[in-house]
Amino acid sequence: MNNRETELVIEPELDSRLRRTLAQVAMTVGDIDETQAASFPSRPRFPRRRRFALALGTVLITAPLLGFAYVQVGAEYVNRLPTENALFQGRSGADQYWLVPSFHQDSCGKPMPGVELVSKRRNIIGAEWDTAIVAYGKANEDDKGCITSTPLSASPAQADIAVTRLGPDDDHTTDWIVFGAFHPSVHSVRVTAREAATRTVATLPRTDDPNGPRYAALTMPASATQATITLLDSHGVAVPGGVRHFPPER
Amino acid sequence: MTELKTADPPDLEQVYRDQRTTLLRLAFLLTGSREQAEDIVQTAFVTACARWDRIEQPLAYLKRAVVNRANSTHRRWARERGRHVGERTTEIPDIDETWTLVKQLPGRQRIVVVLHFYEDLPLTEIASILSRPAATIRSDLKRALARLRKGMK
């Protein structure tokens, strides 16, 4: 069920520049120390990594005394969980999660549209952010990658839905979470799965955009192997074309 | 079709000779450091040695090992950012400029960029390698591209 509806669209110039750069840089490796390649190493050399690990271990012990001054504070590192404006929140086992207005920024320093899923166990203070964004509508960007507008689609059947597991990466015993961004006319979503009772959850808009896209989040048991998500209007009637299957049907 | 599956040392050594440079290039792009790249590739081979007879696709296995070790290294050295000594690169201005921006990305974002644009992997396969949700990988790539665009202004 680890799927997303679309892949990213990347402008050709940036795509080409990155491919060319990485290929050229990679080619600079190869003329170094070829003598080492003559025979397979029977044992590892002394790993430099361990020396760093030891140093880092010492730092970590003293970190609480230094508080946030030690933690690398910045847009890409967790310094606090911005949960105060959460649209949804919940618990799953030892984990807590929130669906909050997007707080990461685009190339121009403006907040990204949509909402972000923030899980406590995946976002430890000082580590890199590990969140996922869903946003409704197709963002228009200028030539610098700055989002200029995010017009709503005319079709209420369109949605941006993600399904993922909560908790650590390699733990397949944790619950699933379904979250998405929907057209303003979608007031609830119904999730059905063989392994769980059918649930319907109301969608909510961001408080700073009450007439804009609406969002929802809910969990499903870890044992679930598939799910069907149905978009419902304000009368609880299914939106035509508003059914999604996870994993997607081929 | 079977690839190298025997435990004979010559096969392993042959793979080492044939693929070491390929793996070093990948590891260098992932870490930005030749020293780390050499450590990671060497450790990947040594670890693979113990289970060599069970590995059906040696290059795929070794690449995955390199990526995961680079990812682990990024997590461990997250607070070492900014201390890397400048490495010799291409001396082509726009390439070096772009490479500098790529190196400044947070570790996981850089890994996603390298796997997508150098290894040409789709996001779902990157998600599988890193054992992360595809939605998270997509967000990582979006953020990485936003940072790169900003830096290229």
Coordinates of C-alpha atoms in Angstrom, one line a residue:
Chain A
M1 CA 0.0 0.0 0.0
N2 CA 3.0 2.2 -0.1
N3 CA 1.9 4.2 -3.1
R4 CA 1.3 7.7 -4.1
E5 CA -0.9 8.7 -7.0
T6 CA 1.7 10.6 -9.1
E7 CA 5.4 11.0 -9.5
L8 CA 6.9 14.5 -9.5
V9 CA 7.1 16.6 -12.7
I10 CA 10.5 18.1 -13.0
E11 CA 11.4 20.8 -15.5
P12 CA 13.7 19.4 -18.2
E13 CA 16.5 22.0 -17.6
L14 CA 16.9 21.0 -13.9
D15 CA 16.6 17.3 -14.7
S16 CA 19.3 17.6 -17.4
R17 CA 21.6 19.7 -15.2
L18 CA 21.4 17.2 -12.3
R19 CA 22.0 14.2 -14.5
R20 CA 25.0 15.9 -16.2
T21 CA 26.5 17.0 -12.9
L22 CA 26.2 13.7 -11.2
A23 CA 27.6 11.8 -14.2
Q24 CA 30.6 14.2 -14.5
V25 CA 31.3 14.2 -10.8
A26 CA 31.1 10.4 -10.8
M27 CA 33.7 10.2 -13.5
T28 CA 36.2 11.9 -11.3
V29 CA 36.3 8.7 -9.3
G30 CA 38.1 5.9 -10.9
D31 CA 41.6 7.2 -11.3
I32 CA 42.2 7.0 -7.6
D33 CA 44.2 4.3 -5.9
E34 CA 43.5 1.6 -8.4
T35 CA 46.1 -0.6 -6.8
Q36 CA 43.6 -1.3 -4.0
A37 CA 41.3 -2.9 -6.5
A38 CA 43.9 -5.6 -7.4
S39 CA 42.8 -7.9 -4.5
F40 CA 39.8 -8.3 -2.5
P41 CA 40.3 -7.1 1.1
S42 CA 40.3 -10.0 3.5
R43 CA 39.5 -7.8 6.4
P44 CA 38.2 -4.3 6.8
R45 CA 40.6 -1.5 7.3
F46 CA 40.2 0.4 10.5
P47 CA 36.9 2.1 10.0
R48 CA 37.1 5.9 10.3
R49 CA 33.4 5.8 11.1
R50 CA 34.0 4.4 14.5
R51 CA 36.2 7.2 15.5
F52 CA 33.5 9.6 14.6
A53 CA 30.9 7.5 16.4
L54 CA 32.9 7.6 19.6
A55 CA 33.2 11.4 19.4
L56 CA 29.6 11.8 18.7
G57 CA 28.7 9.5 21.6
T58 CA 30.5 11.8 23.9
V59 CA 28.7 14.8 22.5
L60 CA 25.4 13.1 22.9
I61 CA 25.9 12.6 26.6
T62 CA 26.5 16.3 27.1
A63 CA 23.8 17.4 24.7
P64 CA 21.1 17.9 27.4
L65 CA 23.3 20.4 29.2
L66 CA 23.6 22.4 26.0
G67 CA 20.0 22.3 25.1
F68 CA 18.8 23.5 21.7
A69 CA 22.1 25.5 21.2
Y70 CA 23.6 22.2 20.3
V71 CA 20.9 20.9 17.9
Q72 CA 21.3 22.1 14.4
V73 CA 18.2 24.2 14.1
G74 CA 17.0 24.9 10.6
A75 CA 14.3 24.3 8.2
E76 CA 15.5 20.8 7.5
Y77 CA 16.1 19.6 11.1
V78 CA 13.6 19.0 13.8
N79 CA 13.9 21.5 16.6
R80 CA 10.2 21.3 17.7
L81 CA 7.1 19.7 16.5
P82 CA 4.7 22.3 15.2
T83 CA 1.5 20.7 16.5
E84 CA -0.4 23.7 17.8
N85 CA -2.5 24.2 14.6
A86 CA -3.0 20.5 13.9
L87 CA -6.1 19.6 11.9
F88 CA -6.0 16.0 13.1
Q89 CA -4.0 14.2 15.8
G90 CA -4.0 10.7 17.2
R91 CA -2.1 7.9 18.8
S92 CA -1.1 4.6 17.5
G93 CA 0.7 2.4 20.0
A94 CA 3.7 4.3 21.3
D95 CA 3.5 6.8 18.4
Q96 CA 1.7 10.1 18.1
Y97 CA 0.9 11.8 14.9
W98 CA -0.5 15.1 13.7
L99 CA -1.7 16.5 10.4
V100 CA -0.5 20.1 10.4
P101 CA -0.5 23.0 7.9
S102 CA 2.7 22.6 5.8
F103 CA 5.6 24.4 7.4
H104 CA 8.3 23.5 4.9
Q105 CA 9.0 26.3 2.4
D106 CA 9.3 26.5 -1.4
S107 CA 12.3 28.0 -3.2
C108 CA 11.1 31.5 -2.3
G109 CA 10.7 30.9 1.3
K110 CA 7.0 30.7 1.3
P111 CA 5.2 27.8 3.0
M112 CA 4.3 24.9 0.8
P113 CA 0.6 24.4 0.2
G114 CA -1.3 21.6 1.8
V115 CA -0.6 19.7 5.1
E116 CA 2.2 17.6 6.5
L117 CA 1.9 14.4 8.4
V118 CA 4.2 14.6 11.4
S119 CA 4.9 11.4 13.4
K120 CA 6.6 11.7 16.8
R121 CA 8.7 8.6 16.4
R122 CA 9.9 9.6 13.0
N123 CA 10.8 13.2 13.9
I124 CA 13.4 13.2 16.7
I125 CA 14.8 16.5 17.9
G126 CA 18.0 17.2 15.9
A127 CA 17.3 14.7 13.2
E128 CA 16.2 15.4 9.6
W129 CA 12.5 16.0 9.1
D130 CA 10.7 12.9 8.1
T131 CA 7.3 14.1 7.1
A132 CA 5.0 13.7 4.0
I133 CA 3.0 16.5 2.4
V134 CA -0.3 16.2 0.6
A135 CA -1.7 19.2 -1.3
Y136 CA -4.8 19.7 -3.5
G137 CA -4.6 21.1 -6.9
K138 CA -1.7 21.5 -9.4
A139 CA 0.8 24.1 -8.1
N140 CA 1.9 26.6 -10.7
E141 CA 5.5 27.5 -10.4
D142 CA 7.5 30.3 -12.0
D143 CA 10.9 29.6 -13.7
K144 CA 12.6 29.7 -10.3
G145 CA 10.5 27.0 -8.9
C146 CA 8.5 29.4 -6.7
I147 CA 4.8 28.5 -6.3
T148 CA 2.7 31.3 -7.7
S149 CA -0.8 29.7 -7.3
T150 CA -2.5 26.5 -6.6
P151 CA -5.8 26.6 -8.4
L152 CA -8.5 24.2 -7.4
S153 CA -9.5 21.5 -9.9
A154 CA -13.0 21.7 -11.2
S155 CA -13.4 18.1 -10.5
P156 CA -14.2 17.1 -6.9
A157 CA -13.1 13.6 -7.7
Q158 CA -9.5 14.7 -7.8
A159 CA -7.5 14.2 -4.6
D160 CA -4.0 13.8 -3.3
I161 CA -3.9 10.7 -1.1
A162 CA -1.1 9.0 0.7
V163 CA -1.1 5.7 2.6
T164 CA 1.9 4.8 4.7
R165 CA 2.9 3.1 7.9
L166 CA 3.5 5.0 11.1
G167 CA 6.5 4.3 13.2
P168 CA 10.1 3.2 12.4
D169 CA 11.1 2.4 8.8
D170 CA 11.6 -1.3 9.3
D171 CA 8.7 -2.0 11.6
H172 CA 5.9 -3.7 9.6
T173 CA 3.8 -4.2 12.7
T174 CA 2.7 -0.6 13.0
D175 CA -0.6 0.8 11.9
W176 CA -1.2 2.3 8.5
I177 CA -2.3 5.9 8.2
V178 CA -4.4 7.2 5.3
F179 CA -4.3 11.0 4.8
G180 CA -5.2 13.2 1.9
A181 CA -6.1 16.6 0.5
F182 CA -9.5 16.9 -1.2
H183 CA -11.8 19.4 -3.1
P184 CA -13.7 21.8 -0.8
S185 CA -17.0 20.0 -1.7
V186 CA -15.7 16.7 -0.2
H187 CA -16.9 16.8 3.4
S188 CA -16.0 13.3 4.4
V189 CA -14.2 10.2 3.3
R190 CA -15.1 6.5 3.8
V191 CA -12.3 3.9 4.2
T192 CA -13.1 0.2 3.8
A193 CA -10.7 -2.7 4.2
R194 CA -11.2 -6.4 4.6
E195 CA -9.3 -6.4 7.9
A196 CA -11.1 -3.5 9.6
A197 CA -14.6 -2.0 10.1
T198 CA -15.6 0.6 7.6
R199 CA -14.9 4.1 8.9
T200 CA -16.0 7.5 7.8
V201 CA -14.1 10.6 8.8
A202 CA -15.0 14.2 8.3
T203 CA -12.6 16.4 6.3
L204 CA -11.5 19.8 7.6
P205 CA -10.0 22.9 5.9
R206 CA -7.0 24.7 7.1
T207 CA -8.1 27.5 9.5
D208 CA -6.3 30.1 7.3
D209 CA -8.2 28.9 4.2
P210 CA -11.7 27.9 5.4
N211 CA -13.1 27.8 1.9
G212 CA -10.1 26.0 0.4
P213 CA -9.1 22.3 0.1
R214 CA -10.1 20.0 2.9
Y215 CA -8.0 17.3 4.6
A216 CA -8.5 14.1 6.5
A217 CA -6.4 11.4 8.3
L218 CA -7.2 8.1 9.9
T219 CA -5.4 5.0 10.8
M220 CA -6.0 1.4 9.8
P221 CA -4.7 -1.8 11.5
A222 CA -1.2 -3.0 10.7
S223 CA -2.7 -6.2 9.2
A224 CA -4.5 -4.4 6.4
T225 CA -3.4 -5.4 3.0
Q226 CA -5.7 -3.2 0.9
A227 CA -8.1 -0.3 1.3
T228 CA -10.8 1.5 -0.7
I229 CA -11.3 5.2 -0.1
T230 CA -14.5 6.9 -1.2
L231 CA -14.9 10.6 -1.3
L232 CA -18.3 11.9 0.0
D233 CA -20.0 15.2 -0.5
S234 CA -21.8 17.3 2.2
H235 CA -24.8 14.9 2.0
G236 CA -22.7 11.8 2.4
V237 CA -23.2 10.8 -1.2
A238 CA -20.3 9.4 -3.1
V239 CA -18.6 11.8 -5.5
P240 CA -18.7 10.4 -9.1
G241 CA -15.3 9.0 -9.9
G242 CA -14.2 9.6 -6.3
V243 CA -13.0 6.1 -5.4
R244 CA -9.4 5.1 -4.9
H245 CA -7.9 1.7 -4.3
F246 CA -4.7 1.1 -2.4
P247 CA -2.6 -0.5 -3.7
P248 CA -3.8 1.0 -7.0
E249 CA -5.5 -1.4 -9.3
R250 CA -3.5 -2.2 -12.5
Chain B
M1 CA 19.2 -16.7 -15.8
T2 CA 21.7 -16.9 -12.9
E3 CA 24.4 -14.5 -12.1
L4 CA 27.4 -15.0 -10.0
K5 CA 26.2 -17.4 -7.3
T6 CA 29.1 -19.5 -6.3
A7 CA 31.1 -19.0 -3.2
D8 CA 34.4 -19.3 -5.0
P9 CA 36.7 -16.5 -4.0
P10 CA 37.6 -15.8 -7.6
D11 CA 34.1 -14.9 -8.4
L12 CA 33.9 -12.5 -5.6
E13 CA 37.2 -11.1 -6.4
Q14 CA 36.1 -10.7 -10.0
V15 CA 33.0 -8.8 -9.0
Y16 CA 35.2 -6.7 -6.7
R17 CA 37.6 -5.9 -9.6
D18 CA 34.8 -5.2 -12.0
Q19 CA 32.4 -3.3 -9.8
R20 CA 34.5 -1.5 -7.3
T21 CA 34.8 1.7 -9.3
T22 CA 31.1 1.7 -10.1
L23 CA 30.3 1.4 -6.4
L24 CA 32.9 3.9 -5.4
R25 CA 31.3 6.4 -7.8
L26 CA 27.9 5.8 -6.3
A27 CA 29.2 6.0 -2.7
F28 CA 31.1 9.2 -3.5
L29 CA 28.0 10.9 -4.9
L30 CA 26.1 9.8 -1.8
T31 CA 28.6 10.9 0.8
G32 CA 30.6 13.6 -1.0
S33 CA 33.8 12.1 0.5
R34 CA 36.3 9.7 -1.1
E35 CA 37.4 8.4 2.2
Q36 CA 33.9 7.6 3.3
A37 CA 33.1 6.1 -0.1
E38 CA 36.1 3.8 0.2
D39 CA 35.1 2.7 3.7
I40 CA 31.5 2.1 2.7
V41 CA 32.4 0.1 -0.4
Q42 CA 34.9 -2.0 1.4
T43 CA 32.6 -2.7 4.2
A44 CA 29.8 -3.7 1.8
F45 CA 32.1 -6.2 0.1
V46 CA 33.4 -7.7 3.4
T47 CA 29.8 -8.0 4.7
A48 CA 28.7 -9.6 1.4
C49 CA 31.5 -12.1 1.6
A50 CA 29.9 -14.0 4.4
R51 CA 26.7 -14.6 2.4
W52 CA 28.1 -14.6 -1.1
D53 CA 26.6 -18.0 -2.0
R54 CA 23.1 -16.7 -1.3
I55 CA 23.3 -13.5 -3.2
E56 CA 21.6 -13.8 -6.6
Q57 CA 22.3 -10.4 -7.9
P58 CA 25.6 -9.2 -6.6
L59 CA 25.6 -5.7 -8.1
A60 CA 22.1 -4.9 -7.0
Y61 CA 22.9 -6.3 -3.5
L62 CA 26.1 -4.3 -3.2
K63 CA 24.5 -1.1 -4.4
R64 CA 21.7 -1.5 -1.9
A65 CA 24.3 -2.1 0.8
V66 CA 26.2 1.0 -0.2
V67 CA 23.1 3.1 -0.2
N68 CA 22.0 1.9 3.2
R69 CA 25.5 2.4 4.7
A70 CA 25.6 5.9 3.2
N71 CA 22.2 6.6 4.7
S72 CA 23.4 5.3 8.1
T73 CA 26.5 7.4 7.8
H74 CA 24.4 10.5 7.1
R75 CA 22.3 9.9 10.2
R76 CA 25.3 9.3 12.3
W77 CA 27.1 12.3 11.1
A78 CA 24.2 14.6 10.9
R79 CA 25.9 17.0 13.2
E80 CA 29.1 16.9 11.2
R81 CA 27.6 18.8 8.4
G82 CA 29.6 21.7 7.1
R83 CA 32.9 20.2 8.2
H84 CA 33.7 18.4 5.0
V85 CA 36.9 19.4 3.4
G86 CA 36.4 20.5 -0.2
E87 CA 37.1 17.7 -2.7
R88 CA 38.5 18.0 -6.1
T89 CA 35.7 17.7 -8.6
T90 CA 35.4 18.6 -12.3
E91 CA 36.7 22.1 -12.5
I92 CA 33.8 22.9 -14.8
P93 CA 32.1 25.9 -13.2
D94 CA 28.4 25.1 -13.6
I95 CA 29.0 21.4 -12.7
D96 CA 31.0 22.3 -9.6
E97 CA 28.4 24.8 -8.6
T98 CA 25.6 22.3 -8.9
W99 CA 27.6 19.6 -7.1
T100 CA 28.3 22.0 -4.3
L101 CA 24.5 22.5 -3.9
V102 CA 23.9 18.8 -4.1
K103 CA 26.5 18.2 -1.3
Q104 CA 24.8 20.7 0.9
L105 CA 21.5 18.9 0.8
P106 CA 20.5 17.0 4.0
G107 CA 21.7 13.4 3.8
R108 CA 18.5 11.7 2.9
Q109 CA 17.5 14.3 0.3
R110 CA 20.9 13.9 -1.4
I111 CA 20.5 10.1 -1.5
V112 CA 17.1 10.5 -3.1
V113 CA 18.5 12.9 -5.7
V114 CA 21.5 10.7 -6.5
L115 CA 19.4 7.5 -6.8
H116 CA 16.8 9.3 -9.0
F117 CA 19.1 11.3 -11.3
Y118 CA 22.2 9.2 -11.4
E119 CA 20.9 5.7 -10.9
D120 CA 17.7 6.6 -12.7
L121 CA 15.5 4.8 -10.2
P122 CA 11.8 5.6 -9.9
L123 CA 10.6 6.9 -6.5
T124 CA 8.9 3.7 -5.7
E125 CA 12.1 1.7 -6.1
I126 CA 14.0 4.3 -4.0
A127 CA 11.3 3.9 -1.3
S128 CA 11.9 0.2 -1.4
I129 CA 15.7 0.5 -1.0
L130 CA 15.4 3.0 1.8
S131 CA 12.5 1.1 3.4
R132 CA 10.5 4.3 3.6
P133 CA 7.1 5.3 2.3
A134 CA 7.0 6.5 -1.3
A135 CA 5.1 9.6 -0.1
T136 CA 8.1 10.4 2.1
I137 CA 10.6 9.9 -0.7
R138 CA 8.4 12.2 -2.9
S139 CA 8.5 14.9 -0.2
D140 CA 12.2 14.5 0.2
L141 CA 12.7 15.0 -3.5
K142 CA 10.4 18.0 -3.6
R143 CA 12.3 19.6 -0.8
A144 CA 15.6 18.8 -2.4
L145 CA 14.6 20.3 -5.7
A146 CA 13.2 23.4 -4.0
R147 CA 16.6 23.9 -2.3
L148 CA 18.5 23.3 -5.5
R149 CA 16.3 25.8 -7.5
K150 CA 16.8 28.4 -4.8
G151 CA 20.6 27.8 -4.9
M152 CA 20.7 28.1 -8.6
K153 CA 19.1 31.5 -8.8

